[in-house]
Amino acid sequence: MVATLATPVSEKQPGKERRSRKRQDAPAVRAFRATPFTYGTLLIVAAILTTPLVFVGSIALSSDATVNNGAFTVIPREFHWDNFSRVFGTELPVGTFLLNSVLISLFSVAGQVLSSGLVGYAFARLRAPGKNTMFLIVIATMMIPTQITMIPQFILFRDLGWVNTFLPLIVPNFFSNAFNVFLVRQFVSRLPSQLDEAAMMDGLGFFGIYRRIMFPMLRPVLIAIGIFTLTHTWGDFMGPLIYLNDESKMPLALGVQYITATSQAGQAPPWNLVMVGSILLALPMIIVYYIGQKYLYEMDISGGSAGVK
Amino acid sequence: MATSTAPKAAPAAAEKTASPKPGKQKLSKRRRREALSFYLFISPWIIGFLVFLLGPMIASIYYSLTDWDSFTPPRWVGFENYTKLLTDDPVFWTALWNTLYYAAISVPLGLVIGLWLANLLNKQVRARKLFRTLIYLPTLIPLVATAMIFRMVLAPNGPINDFLGLFGVSGPNWLYDGPWVKPALILMSTWGAGAATVLLLAAMKGIPRELYEAAEVDGASGMRQFWSITLPHLTPIIFFNLIMGLIAAFQVFSQVYILVAKGKNPAGYDAAQTMVPFLFDQAFSYYHMGYASAISWLLFLVILVFTVIAFRTTRRWVFYETEVK
């Protein structure tokens, strides 16, 4: 043990050494050697996975006549770009759907970021009797499937007169979420505690420390929580399906399905416009992911196994 | 080694001696203020826990023991809902079977494909980033949009059947042909196998390269290196994905609700009804709130049983690096 400590290599942390080394520099061992077969498989898989996306684009660009014949092709043959402006016209309320999605998502994200940050910080740093028990409860609540609370929550919100409003979808987010609290707590635990101690010497209260010192440092984890909440709320189907009845209140995820479900019997839904709606539903999430992915990687989502150890 | 651990241990020890023994000593003024701040700060969670979780859970247990349409006063029926579900409702057993079928095939299949793709991407391939992006892209698409996409992809004259036609196979009407609905749903779920790929790929990059070099010297083939080095190191992540995947698969809803709509697709509905859509129908179409609450508890029980089984078997196949140190 002592002998190895003396050598310069072992002074580095093994993790850092691993990360800094570029695999490309060394000659490939057999496990990492790419053969024509590797490329062939990857190309075929990529083609299979991409086909549905190209197909969607093709349908979104086809004319109403093609929709009625059901004669779609994977490779687009016609380019009716006006379909993308038509969905915002009088035919379909996609503009309203989109606005509703934006409103519900923004308020939900704000709620989760504000509440989970504060709660997670308290669990990581403040000392109080009963804290560990409460944290165990936080972890345990992650096990409870939402279906258990779905019906009583519906009764609660109905008695409050909140059905057909955005409130049942937004308000619970202001009371934090076990998984997000867990993420913030883990993140804060890794920050040096000298920072808050110094701030306390300067006479800052606990909330002052949180707002002035912690909140800015929590940026990566809060952005990650924002992205998780955004993708979850934006794509949520069951919540709006339970609580929203008016077409004018529906978010896009429900609206797109609503268009296909309410088309007259014997008449095909306007598939070209539905697919435009689906693209509008998917595109923001793809963009958000690619802008935010460095924060997700910083959060080390790959270390997911740590949670179940 | 001792010198490096000493500074770490010191603050912890100091903290321990500084903290008063519970019950024996009164909390200092500062500690009391700290505790008060703690409860204030976590009050959003406490309120949320009581109002949106614990309260509803208790209410749900009560509802499940009543016959209630949510408009007239509930009627106490004891365990009748549960006995009816378990002994007298064939739809429940169909839904349970379909859910198990879906979970048991889609989750392992997704993991195997995800692992296989991750292993390909872990080789020294050009354009790795592009391939990774294309493989991950489907998982970013919201479920409703995915369901819409697959409604067209799985149509009788859609791309899948066109492809099968190239080999002279006339494809089934996937979403309307009883026996083909579940395979169709599983097919759709494998489109998102890339989610596991990204996690597994990140984990593969953390495996020490020295292990492969040593195996290379010993003449191990690429396949052998995968089975003996890569796979054992990934078992914790695979296990985590398996648990999460199973829990999510048991709760499958949107795809089933959209693709096998009740009124429009009776054949598909019977063949692919799963637990949550069944629960949803009972609660929000028929207003059988008590009955639906009982379903939710049975669903919870099923999830719990499978989670416990998965955890019980971990010792046999999950390898944690820290254990052998």
XYZ file of C-alpha atoms in Angstrom:
634
model
C 0.000 0.000 0.000
C 2.745 2.428 1.031
C 4.854 1.521 -1.968
C 2.101 2.222 -4.434
C 1.290 5.542 -2.816
C 4.795 6.724 -3.637
C 4.365 6.309 -7.387
C 3.060 9.415 -9.130
C 0.290 7.602 -11.037
C -1.676 6.500 -8.019
C -1.747 10.031 -6.659
C -4.354 10.871 -9.243
C -7.879 9.918 -8.454
C -8.820 6.823 -10.412
C -12.063 8.398 -11.630
C -10.349 11.457 -13.069
C -7.696 9.412 -14.752
C -10.334 7.320 -16.408
C -12.295 10.244 -17.701
C -9.357 12.208 -19.084
C -8.021 9.363 -21.139
C -9.146 9.392 -24.739
C -10.048 5.938 -25.920
C -9.164 6.905 -29.496
C -5.476 7.371 -28.653
C -4.806 3.739 -27.813
C -4.925 0.835 -30.286
C -8.290 -0.906 -30.137
C -8.708 -4.029 -28.077
C -10.976 -6.604 -29.694
C -14.043 -5.552 -27.738
C -13.856 -2.042 -29.219
C -12.848 -2.890 -32.766
C -15.418 -1.710 -35.278
C -15.930 -4.067 -38.186
C -17.948 -3.534 -41.391
C -20.593 -5.609 -39.620
C -20.741 -2.969 -36.826
C -21.333 -0.207 -39.347
C -23.846 -2.269 -41.281
C -25.897 -2.983 -38.163
C -25.776 0.627 -36.994
C -26.861 1.895 -40.408
C -29.792 -0.526 -40.575
C -30.898 0.309 -37.017
C -30.621 4.045 -37.677
C -32.676 3.613 -40.861
C -35.386 1.636 -39.048
C -35.598 4.132 -36.182
C -35.693 7.127 -38.503
C -38.320 5.766 -40.890
C -41.325 6.650 -38.671
C -40.021 10.220 -38.358
C -39.621 10.631 -42.116
C -43.064 9.097 -42.566
C -44.594 11.656 -40.190
C -42.990 14.464 -42.155
C -44.349 12.965 -45.357
C -47.904 12.771 -43.986
C -47.692 16.292 -42.565
C -46.795 17.606 -46.019
C -49.449 15.735 -47.990
C -52.632 17.220 -49.466
C -56.158 16.638 -48.189
C -56.854 14.442 -51.235
C -53.974 12.131 -50.304
C -55.351 11.965 -46.754
C -58.783 10.925 -48.003
C -57.277 8.202 -50.204
C -54.987 7.108 -47.424
C -52.234 6.880 -50.032
C -49.244 7.936 -47.939
C -45.646 7.223 -48.860
C -42.636 7.173 -46.577
C -40.602 9.451 -48.855
C -42.562 12.701 -49.284
C -43.886 13.206 -52.815
C -45.764 16.475 -52.309
C -44.848 19.454 -50.184
C -47.873 21.305 -48.825
C -45.999 23.535 -46.405
C -49.198 25.547 -45.924
C -50.393 22.706 -43.625
C -48.125 24.230 -40.999
C -49.962 27.559 -41.185
C -53.386 25.925 -41.646
C -53.313 24.417 -38.142
C -53.208 27.924 -36.709
C -56.203 29.006 -38.803
C -59.894 28.458 -38.132
C -59.980 24.736 -39.017
C -58.347 23.523 -35.844
C -57.569 25.267 -32.529
C -53.930 24.094 -32.486
C -52.782 27.625 -31.598
C -54.956 27.539 -28.480
C -53.743 24.014 -27.622
C -50.155 25.201 -27.904
C -50.763 28.248 -25.718
C -52.456 26.076 -23.062
C -49.498 23.668 -23.093
C -47.079 26.566 -22.649
C -49.070 28.055 -19.741
C -49.497 24.765 -17.867
C -45.860 23.774 -18.389
C -44.343 27.112 -17.381
C -46.275 27.324 -14.122
C -45.544 23.665 -13.322
C -41.820 24.154 -13.935
C -41.782 27.305 -11.779
C -43.570 25.429 -8.988
C -41.191 22.446 -9.007
C -38.042 24.558 -9.244
C -39.070 26.865 -6.383
C -40.393 24.206 -4.017
C -38.003 21.310 -4.659
C -34.951 23.566 -4.366
C -35.960 24.859 -0.958
C -37.037 21.479 0.421
C -33.977 19.665 -0.933
C -31.638 22.290 0.547
C -33.304 21.960 3.970
C -32.917 18.170 3.904
C -29.246 18.457 2.966
C -28.089 21.200 5.328
C -30.421 22.085 8.198
C -30.499 19.959 11.347
C -33.732 19.171 13.108
C -35.213 16.322 15.112
C -37.096 13.821 12.959
C -35.297 14.825 9.780
C -34.011 11.371 8.877
C -37.389 9.766 9.407
C -38.970 12.387 7.178
C -36.385 11.803 4.482
C -37.139 8.099 4.577
C -40.792 8.987 4.014
C -39.785 11.130 1.041
C -37.984 8.140 -0.480
C -40.853 5.782 0.329
C -43.402 8.010 -1.412
C -41.582 7.428 -4.693
C -42.917 3.855 -4.539
C -46.578 4.875 -4.522
C -48.064 4.710 -8.026
C -50.070 7.801 -9.014
C -53.114 5.624 -9.707
C -53.683 5.209 -5.957
C -54.175 8.938 -5.400
C -55.800 9.677 -8.761
C -59.425 9.175 -7.704
C -59.337 10.939 -4.299
C -57.439 13.817 -5.885
C -60.105 14.084 -8.554
C -62.822 14.192 -5.873
C -60.832 16.856 -3.980
C -60.355 19.077 -7.017
C -63.948 18.574 -8.126
C -65.226 19.670 -4.705
C -62.963 22.711 -4.940
C -64.585 23.537 -8.282
C -61.275 23.192 -10.116
C -62.444 20.786 -12.824
C -62.026 22.284 -16.293
C -59.327 24.665 -15.065
C -55.522 24.353 -15.212
C -55.274 24.390 -11.415
C -55.336 20.594 -10.761
C -52.451 20.226 -13.227
C -50.383 23.141 -11.899
C -50.967 23.504 -8.142
C -49.545 20.127 -6.946
C -46.206 21.127 -8.508
C -45.817 23.909 -5.958
C -45.563 21.289 -3.222
C -42.383 19.654 -4.571
C -41.870 16.087 -5.700
C -39.961 13.322 -3.943
C -37.609 12.567 -6.814
C -36.680 16.234 -7.321
C -36.162 16.754 -3.586
C -33.842 13.749 -3.642
C -31.872 15.183 -6.587
C -31.410 18.581 -4.904
C -30.422 16.995 -1.598
C -27.757 14.852 -3.276
C -26.478 17.883 -5.175
C -26.264 20.128 -2.094
C -24.541 17.384 -0.081
C -21.686 17.483 -2.568
C -21.172 21.267 -2.192
C -18.580 22.437 0.369
C -20.270 23.465 3.622
C -17.679 26.210 4.281
C -19.729 28.414 1.983
C -22.829 28.457 4.152
C -20.717 28.617 7.313
C -18.952 31.727 6.015
C -22.280 33.256 5.055
C -23.635 32.533 8.522
C -20.623 34.320 10.043
C -21.593 37.298 7.916
C -24.981 37.247 9.608
C -27.130 35.752 6.853
C -30.180 33.780 8.016
C -30.992 30.352 6.592
C -33.297 31.763 3.951
C -30.699 34.393 3.076
C -28.103 31.644 2.633
C -30.483 29.719 0.432
C -31.452 32.684 -1.733
C -28.066 34.406 -2.042
C -25.592 31.503 -1.901
C -27.345 28.222 -2.622
C -29.936 29.113 -5.229
C -27.340 30.395 -7.743
C -25.177 27.323 -7.147
C -28.103 24.960 -7.624
C -28.477 26.158 -11.215
C -27.484 22.847 -12.888
C -29.774 20.685 -10.759
C -32.643 23.168 -10.970
C -32.318 23.320 -14.750
C -32.365 19.518 -14.849
C -35.501 19.499 -12.677
C -37.001 22.135 -14.957
C -36.351 19.947 -17.991
C -37.799 16.830 -16.302
C -40.907 18.745 -15.217
C -41.296 20.386 -18.610
C -41.099 17.131 -20.563
C -43.429 15.423 -18.123
C -46.072 18.164 -18.109
C -45.823 18.888 -21.816
C -46.405 15.256 -22.717
C -48.909 14.479 -19.928
C -52.047 12.945 -21.344
C -53.941 11.395 -18.454
C -54.059 14.518 -16.251
C -55.646 16.763 -18.886
C -57.909 13.882 -19.950
C -59.314 13.666 -16.412
C -59.640 17.370 -15.680
C -60.226 19.254 -18.938
C -63.418 18.916 -20.974
C -63.530 22.124 -23.028
C -61.668 22.093 -26.307
C -60.505 25.655 -25.580
C -58.759 24.519 -22.378
C -56.899 21.497 -23.765
C -53.119 21.328 -24.021
C -51.606 20.064 -27.268
C -50.981 16.489 -26.043
C -54.696 16.022 -25.372
C -55.788 18.221 -28.294
C -53.991 16.121 -30.892
C -55.764 12.987 -29.677
C -59.050 14.905 -29.384
C -58.910 15.829 -33.083
C -58.566 12.187 -34.132
C -61.196 10.946 -31.663
C -63.905 13.429 -32.634
C -63.706 13.179 -36.424
C -67.070 12.191 -37.848
C -67.839 8.511 -38.289
C -66.834 7.200 -41.686
C -64.602 10.185 -42.242
C -60.840 9.938 -41.852
C -59.305 12.369 -39.364
C -57.275 15.142 -41.048
C -54.089 13.096 -40.722
C -51.877 15.694 -42.376
C -52.903 18.331 -39.804
C -52.779 15.804 -36.934
C -49.186 15.022 -37.882
C -48.353 18.739 -38.022
C -49.772 18.888 -34.486
C -47.641 15.895 -33.463
C -44.549 17.589 -34.872
C -45.390 20.754 -32.935
C -45.770 18.562 -29.857
C -42.438 16.797 -30.339
C -40.162 19.529 -31.689
C -39.998 21.746 -28.549
C -39.005 18.722 -26.442
C -36.210 17.786 -28.856
C -34.933 21.375 -28.852
C -35.135 21.667 -25.062
C -33.222 18.415 -24.667
C -30.410 19.431 -26.976
C -30.053 22.849 -25.343
C -30.243 21.411 -21.842
C -28.369 18.123 -22.224
C -25.107 19.430 -20.771
C -26.981 20.105 -17.523
C -28.497 16.626 -17.589
C -25.034 15.104 -18.028
C -23.658 17.356 -15.294
C -26.331 15.895 -13.042
C -24.757 12.552 -13.904
C -27.980 10.823 -14.800
C -25.743 7.893 -15.720
C -25.151 7.327 -12.014
C -28.712 6.173 -11.719
C -27.557 2.965 -10.110
C -26.467 4.892 -7.031
C -30.091 5.364 -6.148
C -30.839 1.672 -5.700
C -27.613 0.552 -4.072
C -4.040 6.101 3.256
C -4.648 6.988 6.868
C -3.612 10.593 6.328
C -6.066 11.019 3.483
C -9.073 9.757 5.437
C -8.310 11.632 8.640
C -9.386 15.130 7.498
C -12.648 13.720 6.174
C -13.463 11.914 9.385
C -12.614 14.847 11.628
C -15.566 17.156 10.820
C -17.965 14.237 11.067
C -16.646 13.350 14.497
C -16.786 16.977 15.587
C -20.352 17.198 14.383
C -21.288 14.134 16.370
C -19.851 15.392 19.632
C -21.334 18.841 19.084
C -24.848 17.540 18.482
C -26.784 17.208 21.726
C -28.058 13.811 22.729
C -31.790 13.719 22.009
C -33.958 14.073 25.082
C -31.093 14.608 27.510
C -30.244 18.189 26.698
C -32.419 21.100 25.672
C -31.812 22.392 22.191
C -29.798 25.581 22.148
C -31.494 28.704 20.891
C -29.612 28.570 17.628
C -30.428 24.910 17.085
C -34.060 25.578 17.805
C -34.058 28.349 15.209
C -32.396 25.993 12.756
C -34.997 23.295 13.391
C -37.778 25.831 12.971
C -36.304 26.973 9.648
C -36.084 23.337 8.583
C -39.772 22.704 9.186
C -40.645 25.994 7.513
C -38.520 25.183 4.470
C -39.916 21.694 4.010
C -43.495 22.835 4.662
C -44.330 22.677 0.922
C -43.399 18.999 0.978
C -45.267 18.340 4.258
C -48.441 20.018 2.973
C -48.144 18.253 -0.380
C -47.544 14.927 1.359
C -50.605 15.310 3.594
C -53.003 16.842 1.035
C -51.981 15.098 -2.177
C -50.624 11.774 -0.935
C -51.377 10.560 2.580
C -54.922 11.998 2.716
C -55.836 10.599 -0.706
C -54.277 7.226 0.170
C -56.449 6.908 3.263
C -59.474 8.096 1.303
C -58.663 5.566 -1.406
C -58.607 2.692 1.096
C -62.003 3.830 2.359
C -63.456 4.240 -1.154
C -62.241 0.777 -2.110
C -64.458 -0.645 0.646
C -67.567 1.134 -0.605
C -69.898 1.208 -3.573
C -69.752 4.823 -4.672
C -70.667 6.759 -7.819
C -69.143 9.989 -6.359
C -72.521 11.792 -6.451
C -74.693 9.946 -3.927
C -73.405 8.978 -0.448
C -71.049 5.966 -0.492
C -72.423 2.588 0.618
C -70.171 0.396 2.778
C -69.610 -3.001 1.173
C -66.518 -4.276 2.984
C -64.250 -6.376 0.779
C -66.917 -6.981 -1.845
C -65.067 -4.938 -4.504
C -61.936 -7.010 -4.024
C -63.716 -10.364 -4.023
C -65.695 -9.351 -7.092
C -62.539 -8.315 -8.943
C -60.665 -11.478 -8.033
C -63.429 -14.029 -8.458
C -66.171 -12.562 -10.590
C -64.684 -10.133 -13.132
C -63.065 -11.770 -16.170
C -62.101 -8.325 -17.522
C -59.834 -7.773 -14.517
C -57.967 -11.010 -15.159
C -57.708 -10.225 -18.880
C -56.334 -6.781 -18.082
C -53.867 -8.238 -15.591
C -52.713 -10.913 -18.042
C -52.303 -8.346 -20.821
C -50.316 -6.069 -18.510
C -48.006 -8.919 -17.443
C -47.600 -10.027 -21.077
C -46.700 -6.483 -22.128
C -44.302 -5.865 -19.224
C -42.637 -9.294 -19.382
C -41.771 -8.946 -23.063
C -41.350 -5.219 -23.708
C -39.035 -4.447 -20.776
C -36.430 -7.225 -21.248
C -36.607 -6.816 -25.042
C -35.991 -3.083 -24.743
C -33.040 -3.696 -22.409
C -31.466 -6.330 -24.652
C -31.768 -4.092 -27.716
C -30.576 -1.096 -25.712
C -27.546 -3.033 -24.471
C -26.752 -4.392 -27.908
C -26.844 -0.891 -29.437
C -24.777 0.554 -26.585
C -22.128 -2.108 -27.161
C -22.012 -1.247 -30.864
C -21.680 2.459 -30.085
C -18.941 1.752 -27.538
C -16.684 0.488 -30.328
C -14.411 2.868 -32.177
C -16.998 3.894 -34.743
C -16.962 7.046 -36.803
C -19.940 9.383 -36.455
C -20.722 7.897 -33.058
C -22.466 11.112 -31.978
C -24.746 11.038 -35.009
C -25.728 7.405 -34.414
C -26.277 8.090 -30.706
C -28.517 11.047 -31.546
C -30.585 9.019 -34.017
C -30.987 6.164 -31.534
C -31.977 8.536 -28.718
C -34.280 10.766 -30.776
C -37.407 8.548 -30.541
C -37.281 8.647 -26.741
C -37.617 12.441 -26.761
C -40.936 12.356 -28.577
C -43.979 12.694 -26.284
C -46.017 9.516 -25.934
C -49.129 10.977 -27.567
C -47.136 11.944 -30.664
C -45.520 8.482 -30.689
C -48.948 6.863 -30.521
C -50.151 9.018 -33.427
C -47.043 8.122 -35.415
C -47.508 4.395 -34.803
C -51.149 4.552 -35.664
C -49.974 5.411 -39.159
C -46.875 3.198 -39.176
C -48.954 0.171 -38.140
C -51.825 0.910 -40.532
C -52.714 -1.971 -42.889
C -51.010 -0.157 -45.771
C -48.343 1.473 -43.608
C -44.560 1.174 -43.940
C -44.271 -1.956 -41.770
C -46.681 -3.947 -43.886
C -45.122 -2.509 -47.052
C -41.790 -3.809 -45.821
C -43.240 -7.232 -45.026
C -44.793 -7.191 -48.496
C -41.312 -7.083 -50.013
C -40.840 -10.620 -48.700
C -44.247 -11.720 -49.893
C -45.723 -11.599 -46.384
C -49.048 -9.846 -46.127
C -48.939 -8.103 -42.781
C -51.809 -8.166 -40.312
C -54.087 -5.279 -39.421
C -51.911 -4.724 -36.364
C -54.151 -2.571 -34.217
C -57.475 -4.190 -35.094
C -56.522 -7.880 -35.226
C -56.905 -9.372 -31.740
C -53.713 -11.489 -31.596
C -51.544 -8.733 -33.138
C -52.453 -5.811 -30.868
C -50.100 -6.702 -28.016
C -47.142 -7.352 -30.346
C -47.936 -3.988 -31.960
C -47.751 -2.229 -28.591
C -44.486 -4.025 -27.777
C -43.071 -3.059 -31.184
C -43.910 0.552 -30.409
C -42.187 0.357 -27.029
C -38.957 -0.983 -28.580
C -38.760 2.175 -30.679
C -37.766 3.843 -27.401
C -35.024 1.328 -26.498
C -32.501 4.134 -27.008
C -33.240 5.504 -23.550
C -31.385 2.549 -22.008
C -28.654 2.795 -24.637
C -27.552 6.257 -23.524
C -27.369 5.259 -19.845
C -25.561 1.997 -20.601
C -23.128 3.730 -22.946
C -22.228 6.244 -20.239
C -21.660 3.371 -17.801
C -19.508 1.472 -20.338
C -17.177 4.458 -20.605
C -16.500 4.125 -16.877
C -15.203 0.546 -17.071
C -11.411 0.557 -16.523
C -9.628 -0.014 -19.799
C -6.887 -1.996 -18.084
C -9.314 -4.888 -17.703
C -9.773 -5.109 -21.465
C -6.041 -4.806 -22.089
C -5.356 -7.639 -19.688
C -8.000 -9.792 -21.356
C -6.542 -8.904 -24.754
C -3.121 -10.136 -23.674
C -4.755 -13.356 -22.512
C -6.229 -13.730 -25.991
C -9.883 -13.213 -25.128
C -12.126 -12.588 -28.127
C -14.300 -9.452 -28.433
C -17.340 -11.534 -27.554
C -15.613 -13.014 -24.537
C -14.539 -9.541 -23.365
C -18.133 -8.366 -23.594
C -19.514 -11.274 -21.549
C -16.744 -11.302 -18.934
C -15.953 -7.596 -18.500
C -18.591 -5.295 -19.973
C -21.746 -7.121 -18.930
C -20.875 -7.776 -15.255
C -19.974 -4.101 -14.805
C -23.304 -3.022 -16.213
C -25.532 -5.215 -14.062
C -26.326 -2.435 -11.526
C -27.535 -0.133 -14.327
C -29.395 -2.979 -16.032
C -31.053 -3.796 -12.725
C -32.042 -0.153 -12.172
C -33.490 0.043 -15.686
C -35.314 -3.251 -15.225
C -37.058 -2.063 -12.053
C -37.958 1.338 -13.496
C -39.048 -0.233 -16.771
C -41.289 -2.787 -15.065
C -42.956 -0.155 -12.881
C -43.584 2.031 -15.930
C -44.827 -0.903 -18.031
C -47.371 -1.935 -15.392
C -48.754 1.600 -15.567
C -48.979 1.763 -19.359
C -51.923 3.961 -20.290
C -51.720 6.563 -23.060
C -50.659 4.204 -25.877
C -53.382 1.713 -25.032
C -56.034 4.372 -24.537
C -55.206 6.054 -27.858
C -54.412 3.067 -30.073
C -57.133 0.687 -28.949
C -59.915 3.188 -28.299
C -62.913 1.562 -26.701
C -65.783 2.549 -28.976
C -63.856 2.500 -32.234
C -61.808 -0.645 -31.861
C -63.681 -3.333 -29.888
C -61.514 -6.251 -31.051
C -58.312 -4.434 -30.127
C -59.853 -3.239 -26.883
C -60.575 -6.766 -25.697
C -57.179 -8.074 -26.722
C -55.035 -5.296 -25.289
C -56.868 -3.854 -22.319
C -54.342 -3.254 -19.531
C -54.755 -2.383 -15.859
C -54.647 1.413 -15.892
C -57.012 1.963 -18.839
C -59.361 -0.544 -17.155
C -59.128 1.450 -13.915
C -59.601 4.737 -15.787
C -62.715 3.431 -17.523
C -64.260 2.197 -14.286
C -63.586 5.526 -12.578
C -64.228 8.147 -15.226
C -66.578 6.466 -17.705
C -68.792 4.473 -15.295
C -68.113 6.406 -12.075
C -67.483 3.164 -10.164
C -65.182 5.043 -7.793
C -65.091 2.339 -5.127
C -64.421 -0.442 -7.612
C -61.739 1.604 -9.383
C -60.026 2.364 -6.055
C -59.888 -1.366 -5.346
C -58.253 -1.886 -8.768
C -55.633 0.742 -7.935
C -54.664 -1.103 -4.736
C -54.418 -4.418 -6.547
C -52.216 -2.723 -9.153
C -50.007 -1.373 -6.378
C -49.771 -4.860 -4.916
C -48.716 -6.351 -8.267
C -46.033 -3.680 -8.723
C -44.828 -4.247 -5.173
C -44.575 -8.009 -5.609
C -42.518 -7.684 -8.794
C -40.262 -5.026 -7.275
C -39.605 -7.239 -4.248
C -38.880 -10.250 -6.447
C -36.438 -8.188 -8.495
C -34.669 -6.942 -5.366
C -34.561 -10.423 -3.836
C -32.771 -11.856 -6.840
C -30.154 -9.069 -7.085
C -27.543 -10.925 -5.021
C -27.458 -13.610 -7.648
C -26.706 -11.490 -10.675
C -25.997 -7.858 -9.818
C -22.332 -7.077 -9.341
C -21.313 -4.019 -7.324
C -17.696 -3.025 -7.760
C -17.477 -1.734 -4.206
C -18.315 -5.134 -2.727
C -15.164 -6.902 -3.873
C -12.711 -4.236 -2.670
